[in-house]
Amino acid sequence: MTATAEPEVGKARLRKEDARLITGRTRWTDNITLPGMLHLAVLRSPMAHARIVSIDTSAARDMPGVVAVLTATDLDPDGEIGMPCAWPITPDMRHPRRPVLAATEVNFAGEGVAVVAARSAAEAEDALEHIEVEYEDLPVVLDMEAALAEGAPLVHEDLGTNRSALWVFDSGEAGTGGDVEQAISDAEVKLTRRFRQQRLIPAFMEPRSTVVDPTGPQLTVWSSTQIPHILRVMTAMTLGVPEHKLRVVAPDVGGGFGGKIAVLPEEMMAALVARKLGKPVKWTESRSDAMLTAHHGRDQIQDITISATRDGMVTGLKVDLLADMGAYLGLVGPGVPLLGAFMFNAIYKIPAYRFACTNVFTNKTLTDAYRGAGRPEATFAIERMMDELAAELGMDPLELREKNWIRHDEFPFTTVAGLTYDSGNYEAATERAKQLFDYDGLRREQQARRASNDPVQLGIGISTYTEMCGLAPSRVLGSLAYGAGGWESASIRMLPTGKVEVVTGSSAHGQGHETAWSQIVADQLGVPFEDIEVLHGDTQFSPKGMDTYGSRSLAVGGTALVLAARRVLDKAKPVAAHMLECSVDDMEFTGGKFTVQGTDQSVGIQDVALAVFAAHDLPDGYEASLDSDATFDPENFSYPHGTHLCATEVDTETGRVSIRSYVCVDDVGKVVNPLIVEGQIHGGLAQGIAQALYEEAVHDESGTLTTGTFADYYLPSAADMPTFVTDRTETPSTTNPLGVKGVGEAGTIASTPAVVNSVIDAVRHMGVDDIEMPCSPMRVWQAIQGGAR
Amino acid sequence: MRITVSVDGTKYTDDVEPRMLLVHYLRERLGKTGTVVGCDTSNCGACTVHLDGHSVKSCSVLAVQADGCEVTTVEGLARDGRMHPVQQAFHDNHALQCGFCTPGMIMQAIDLLADDPDPDENAVRHGLEGNLCRCTGYQNIVRAVRDAASKMAPGAGPVAEQVSDSEITSRAPSHTGGGS
Ligand code: FES
Ligand code: FES
C-alpha cells in the first residue's frame, strides 16, 4: 500500500451496478411478488372530456379471479383526496383537485375511473372490459390559444377560466437590467418569432410499477420512481398516513428523465386498495397506458422578440410563453417554465429582459418535468433567435455569439435574470469545437454546394448553451414558492472490518451513483474503491433525501458526501492520535493513513474503525462511533456550458434530413468518471436530437392521443442516430468543493437548437427561416416549397 | 395445454393457458425476471430471448409455441460465473445506464454476431433497430457490439451462447479497448 495512490476521481471506472443489470439479476418493481398479492388494472376514460353518468361494476365483479372492483366512491367517498402540486408559482394559481379516480367528470383521455383487483394481472385486465361506464360528452378544448379565448369551453367549469397562472419577471422591475419595451422601441434591428415546443413523451423504458404491502408495521411502497423521499412525504400528506408508518423503496428503476418525478394517482390508489383489502397489491402499467397517462413534457408556444444594434449587440429580449399544463397540475409542472425563465438570456450580456408565462389548462394528459425541464425550451428559443438575428444582420452566427457572450475574464457575472454565473470559458469550448468540426472547411463546402445547386444541401447549426444545474439553493426555491428545499444528505458508516457503507439521499436510476460515489469516498477516506458500498432509494436506511433530477446529484449530493467524509476523519483523528501516542496536532492524513508528522509511524483509517468498534482503549470521554452525516445546501447553482456544432445534409427534393457530423465540447467542470459523463452526454444528445427530428405527441380533434404506442411515437433507434464526437473543457465550478457542475441534461438542452439551426441553415437560401419541430421530411419539404414561392 | 421447454439449460414441464405469452411464462411461472417487458406492440425488444438459438421478441411468441424448444435468456449466458463476451463488452464499454433495455440488447447483439461476426458500424446500428434504448444514445452499445466481435473468434457459430466454457474464458477481455 502506498500513500500516494492515484486519485479515484477522474478515473474511467467501469460501473459497479452493471454486474446485476447485464446478467438479469435485477430488482425492478414489477419483479416483486408477495404472498397473497393482488394485481390491479385501471379502467381509463376513452373520452377527453365527459360527465360520468353511471358506472356499473357488477359484471366485472363476477369475472374469474376478481376480488374487488372499486371506484372513487369506494376509495374516497367524500372526495377529499387530491394529488399534490408542490409548486404554486403564484398566490392566486388555480389548482383543480385531481382525484385518484374520476368521480363525476373525466378531463383527459386516459384518466382512471375504476380499478380491478384480481388474483392475476391477466384476470384483472380481462375484467376491465366488463365494467360499464356511461359518459355524457362535454366540449373538448385542446389548443392553448383557443382555451384562453372568450367563451372557450372550460376544462374545469368551477374555475371559471382555463388560465392557471401568469408569472412575470421583468429586469426593469427587478433592478437587474433595463426596461425591455424601451430597448425594443429604440432598437436599430428587431426580430419577432413564434416557436412551438411540441409535446413530448419522456418514454423511460421501464413502465411504471408500484407494489404496496399493508401487512407490516409500516405501509411499504415500492415504486419505479425518481423520488422515493418526496413520495414518502407526499403520500403521508395526501393520504394522511403518518409519515413514520410509511416506508418507500425505489428498487432498480429503469430510467426516468423527469417522467418519474411524480406522485401518481396509481400509487395512491394502490395504497388505498391495499389498506382496504388488507393484502399486498401490484400495479404495473402497459406501455400504452404509460404513453397516455405518464406526464408529457414541453408543449409551449414561445413568442420571442429580440432587439439589437446594426453591428450585432443584443439590446433586449422579450419572451411571452403559453405553457400547456394539460388537464391538471403535476407535482412540479407549473414551475417547469420558471426553470427556463432564468435561462433565455443564456450566455449573453443582454441589458434588458422580460419573461411572462401563462399556464393553461387543456383536455390533455398533464405535462411536467422532462429532461432539462424549462431549460431546453429557453435554450432553443435564444439559440434559434441568435441564428435568425445573424441572418438578418448578414453576420456569421458564431461571430454574433462571440460578440455578445460573457468573456472568460468577466466571471463572476450577474445576468439580466439575476443569476450569478460563477465561472465559464465559452471561448475555449467554442475554439475546441470548431477545430474538431472543421467549421471553416464545412462552410466552404456549403458554399460550393449552394453554387452548384446540389439537390443535397449542407447546413451548419450552432448552439452555445449554459444551464443552471445543481438544483438548488433552498432560499432560491423558497423565493420561487417551491414547496421544498434543495439540499441533499449523505451518511458514511465505517464498519468494524474497515469496509464502508455510504448512504445517499439522491436516488439513481441509471446515472451510476454507486460507482461515482464510491470514487469520491475512496479519495476522501483513502479506502479502496471496492471496499465501499453505496446504498440508496429506501427510506428505511436512507431516511433523508431530495432525490435525483435537475442535474443535482453530484453537485449537491456529492458535496454532502465530501462533508460527511470530513466528519468521519475528524472523529477518527483523536483515536488515531491515541493509538499512535501523539498529539492530534502532530498528525497528518494522506492516502487513508494518519501519520505522525516527520515519522513513519502511522495507522490506517480502517484500523481506527476496528479500534472504535472494539472500544477497549479510546481517549477518555470519546463517543465510540465514526459514523457521520452531512447535509449540503448549495449557495448558488452550477453552470455547465458548451458549444455544440451540427452538420446536416438536407435532401431538398424529399425533405430528408441526415446528420453528417455532430461535435460537442461540454464544460461540466471537474469530472468524477469520464465514462459516465460521456454516457450522459450521448443519451442527452439522442433525446435532444429526437425532439428536433422525430418525436411528437399528437392528439386528434376529439382529444385522443394518436401516438399512443411505440409503433406511432417515433422513438429513435440505433439506426436513426449518428456517431457523436465529444470532448470537454474543464473550468471547475466554484460553488462546491468538488468543482463539479452536473451533466444529466446538457446534451438534451444543447442539441435541439443545434440540429434545427443546421436544417434551416441548409435551406435558408431557398427562403426558409423556420421549420416547426420535429423537422420531419414532410415539414422540411413543405417549408422549401413555401420558401420558394 | 402442457408444454415442455428447456430454459437456460433446465427442463420445465407446465400447464399453460393457450394465450399465455412466452415472456409472461418466463417471468411469472419460471421467475426469469431478467427478461423484461417494455411495450405492448412488439416494438421495443426489451423482451428478446433466443428460441432454438435465434433471437425472438418473447412478447410476440406464445408459450405453447416454445413447446419442445430451447430458450436462452440473459440469465443463461454466463458460464461458471464468467460472463459471455457480449455481456463483458457491454460492461467494458459502458453500454448501459438504467439497464432496462440491456437484456434484450445483449440477446439481439449475440444473434447479430452469429449472422455477421464482423459487422461494421452501420450493420450494428441496423441489426439493433428493433431494440430501443432511451438512456445511451446507442453509441456505446454499438461500440460494445463491435468490441465483442473483435474478441470472439471469427465464426463463433450460429449460437454464440453455446461456446464452451474454456472458449469464453480464453476470450474474456481483461481490459477495455478495441471497438470503434
Ligand atoms: S416487450 Fe417485447 S418488444 Fe417490447
Ligand atoms: S440503458 Fe436505459 S433504456 Fe437502455
GROMACS .gro file of C-alpha atoms in nm, chain A residues 217-374:
model
  158
  217PRO     CA    1  -4.582  -0.239   1.091
  218GLN     CA    2  -4.523   0.021   0.821
  219LEU     CA    3  -4.711   0.054   0.494
  220THR     CA    4  -4.438  -0.036   0.246
  221VAL     CA    5  -4.448   0.113  -0.101
  222TRP     CA    6  -4.211   0.000  -0.374
  223SER     CA    7  -4.229   0.220  -0.676
  224SER     CA    8  -4.049   0.282  -1.000
  225THR     CA    9  -3.989   0.641  -0.904
  226GLN     CA   10  -3.714   0.903  -0.919
  227ILE     CA   11  -3.826   1.047  -0.587
  228PRO     CA   12  -3.873   0.793  -0.305
  229HIS     CA   13  -3.822   1.053  -0.033
  230ILE     CA   14  -4.056   1.310  -0.178
  231LEU     CA   15  -4.306   1.033  -0.247
  232ARG     CA   16  -4.298   0.937   0.120
  233VAL     CA   17  -4.372   1.290   0.241
  234MET     CA   18  -4.635   1.344  -0.023
  235THR     CA   19  -4.808   1.012   0.043
  236ALA     CA   20  -4.822   1.098   0.411
  237MET     CA   21  -4.972   1.438   0.336
  238THR     CA   22  -5.207   1.317   0.064
  239LEU     CA   23  -5.349   1.010   0.234
  240GLY     CA   24  -5.298   1.106   0.594
  241VAL     CA   25  -5.080   0.801   0.663
  242PRO     CA   26  -4.845   0.907   0.943
  243GLU     CA   27  -4.503   0.951   0.789
  244HIS     CA   28  -4.333   0.719   1.036
  245LYS     CA   29  -4.576   0.447   0.933
  246LEU     CA   30  -4.459   0.464   0.573
  247ARG     CA   31  -4.159   0.313   0.404
  248VAL     CA   32  -4.090   0.390   0.040
  249VAL     CA   33  -3.847   0.192  -0.172
  250ALA     CA   34  -3.725   0.270  -0.521
  251PRO     CA   35  -3.550  -0.053  -0.628
  252ASP     CA   36  -3.378  -0.067  -0.966
  253VAL     CA   37  -3.553   0.199  -1.170
  254GLY     CA   38  -3.541   0.179  -1.547
  255GLY     CA   39  -3.491   0.540  -1.646
  256GLY     CA   40  -3.692   0.847  -1.564
  257PHE     CA   41  -3.581   1.161  -1.750
  258GLY     CA   42  -3.818   1.361  -1.533
  259GLY     CA   43  -4.106   1.132  -1.621
  260LYS     CA   44  -4.083   0.962  -1.283
  261ILE     CA   45  -4.075   1.285  -1.081
  262ALA     CA   46  -4.436   1.239  -0.991
  263VAL     CA   47  -4.675   1.136  -0.722
  264LEU     CA   48  -4.910   0.910  -0.911
  265PRO     CA   49  -5.281   0.861  -0.863
  266GLU     CA   50  -5.198   0.495  -0.917
  267GLU     CA   51  -4.955   0.499  -0.625
  268MET     CA   52  -5.223   0.646  -0.401
  269MET     CA   53  -5.481   0.409  -0.544
  270ALA     CA   54  -5.259   0.107  -0.475
  271ALA     CA   55  -5.209   0.222  -0.115
  272LEU     CA   56  -5.581   0.274  -0.065
  273VAL     CA   57  -5.675  -0.061  -0.218
  274ALA     CA   58  -5.406  -0.245  -0.022
  275ARG     CA   59  -5.529  -0.098   0.304
  276LYS     CA   60  -5.891  -0.164   0.219
  277LEU     CA   61  -5.836  -0.529   0.121
  278GLY     CA   62  -5.557  -0.595   0.370
  279LYS     CA   63  -5.347  -0.758   0.100
  280PRO     CA   64  -5.037  -0.659  -0.092
  281VAL     CA   65  -5.119  -0.522  -0.435
  282LYS     CA   66  -4.923  -0.457  -0.752
  283TRP     CA   67  -4.994  -0.218  -1.034
  284THR     CA   68  -4.779  -0.228  -1.347
  285GLU     CA   69  -4.876  -0.025  -1.646
  286SER     CA   70  -4.872  -0.129  -2.009
  287ARG     CA   71  -4.671   0.083  -2.249
  288SER     CA   72  -4.993   0.215  -2.399
  289ASP     CA   73  -5.107   0.332  -2.057
  290ALA     CA   74  -4.764   0.485  -1.998
  291MET     CA   75  -4.781   0.683  -2.320
  292LEU     CA   76  -5.127   0.805  -2.236
  293THR     CA   77  -5.103   0.880  -1.866
  294ALA     CA   78  -4.742   0.927  -1.757
  295HIS     CA   79  -4.692   1.301  -1.775
  296HIS     CA   80  -4.578   1.451  -2.101
  297GLY     CA   81  -4.314   1.718  -2.147
  298ARG     CA   82  -4.254   2.056  -2.320
  299ASP     CA   83  -4.568   2.185  -2.506
  300GLN     CA   84  -4.515   2.558  -2.511
  301ILE     CA   85  -4.580   2.836  -2.756
  302GLN     CA   86  -4.298   3.088  -2.740
  303ASP     CA   87  -4.333   3.442  -2.874
  304ILE     CA   88  -3.989   3.598  -2.873
  305THR     CA   89  -3.871   3.945  -2.964
  306ILE     CA   90  -3.502   4.029  -2.976
  307SER     CA   91  -3.356   4.372  -3.038
  308ALA     CA   92  -3.003   4.465  -3.140
  309THR     CA   93  -2.779   4.727  -3.288
  310ARG     CA   94  -2.681   4.708  -3.656
  311ASP     CA   95  -2.337   4.591  -3.560
  312GLY     CA   96  -2.481   4.298  -3.366
  313MET     CA   97  -2.501   4.392  -2.999
  314VAL     CA   98  -2.818   4.248  -2.848
  315THR     CA   99  -3.007   4.516  -2.657
  316GLY     CA  100  -3.322   4.345  -2.537
  317LEU     CA  101  -3.510   4.017  -2.517
  318LYS     CA  102  -3.878   3.970  -2.454
  319VAL     CA  103  -4.038   3.632  -2.400
  320ASP     CA  104  -4.408   3.552  -2.388
  321LEU     CA  105  -4.493   3.191  -2.322
  322LEU     CA  106  -4.802   2.983  -2.320
  323ALA     CA  107  -4.741   2.659  -2.134
  324ASP     CA  108  -4.986   2.373  -2.168
  325MET     CA  109  -5.043   2.215  -1.827
  326GLY     CA  110  -5.285   1.957  -1.963
  327ALA     CA  111  -5.594   1.883  -1.757
  328TYR     CA  112  -5.437   1.909  -1.411
  329LEU     CA  113  -5.124   2.036  -1.242
  330GLY     CA  114  -4.841   1.791  -1.194
  331LEU     CA  115  -4.611   1.775  -0.894
  332VAL     CA  116  -4.380   2.047  -1.026
  333GLY     CA  117  -4.544   2.113  -1.362
  334PRO     CA  118  -4.640   2.478  -1.307
  335GLY     CA  119  -4.277   2.560  -1.222
  336VAL     CA  120  -4.121   2.398  -1.529
  337PRO     CA  121  -4.144   2.717  -1.739
  338LEU     CA  122  -3.987   2.907  -1.448
  339LEU     CA  123  -3.677   2.689  -1.466
  340GLY     CA  124  -3.642   2.834  -1.814
  341ALA     CA  125  -3.721   3.191  -1.710
  342PHE     CA  126  -3.364   3.249  -1.593
  343MET     CA  127  -3.206   3.089  -1.897
  344PHE     CA  128  -3.342   3.271  -2.203
  345ASN     CA  129  -3.062   3.524  -2.174
  346ALA     CA  130  -2.827   3.225  -2.178
  347ILE     CA  131  -2.455   3.307  -2.208
  348TYR     CA  132  -2.516   3.657  -2.339
  349LYS     CA  133  -2.484   4.002  -2.190
  350ILE     CA  134  -2.835   4.122  -2.262
  351PRO     CA  135  -2.915   4.455  -2.097
  352ALA     CA  136  -3.295   4.428  -2.080
  353TYR     CA  137  -3.520   4.126  -2.040
  354ARG     CA  138  -3.878   4.041  -1.972
  355PHE     CA  139  -4.035   3.698  -1.932
  356ALA     CA  140  -4.405   3.626  -1.895
  357CYS     CA  141  -4.561   3.285  -1.886
  358THR     CA  142  -4.926   3.190  -1.886
  359ASN     CA  143  -5.004   2.836  -1.774
  360VAL     CA  144  -5.309   2.699  -1.950
  361PHE     CA  145  -5.543   2.404  -1.894
  362THR     CA  146  -5.648   2.183  -2.185
  363ASN     CA  147  -5.816   1.842  -2.204
  364LYS     CA  148  -5.490   1.656  -2.243
  365THR     CA  149  -5.252   1.449  -2.032
  366LEU     CA  150  -5.079   1.675  -1.784
  367THR     CA  151  -4.728   1.798  -1.855
  368ASP     CA  152  -4.439   1.815  -1.611
  369ALA     CA  153  -4.063   1.779  -1.598
  370TYR     CA  154  -3.890   1.618  -1.894
  371ARG     CA  155  -3.510   1.612  -1.926
  372GLY     CA  156  -3.396   1.972  -1.896
  373ALA     CA  157  -3.736   2.098  -1.777
  374GLY     CA  158  -3.773   2.457  -1.894
   0.00000   0.00000   0.00000
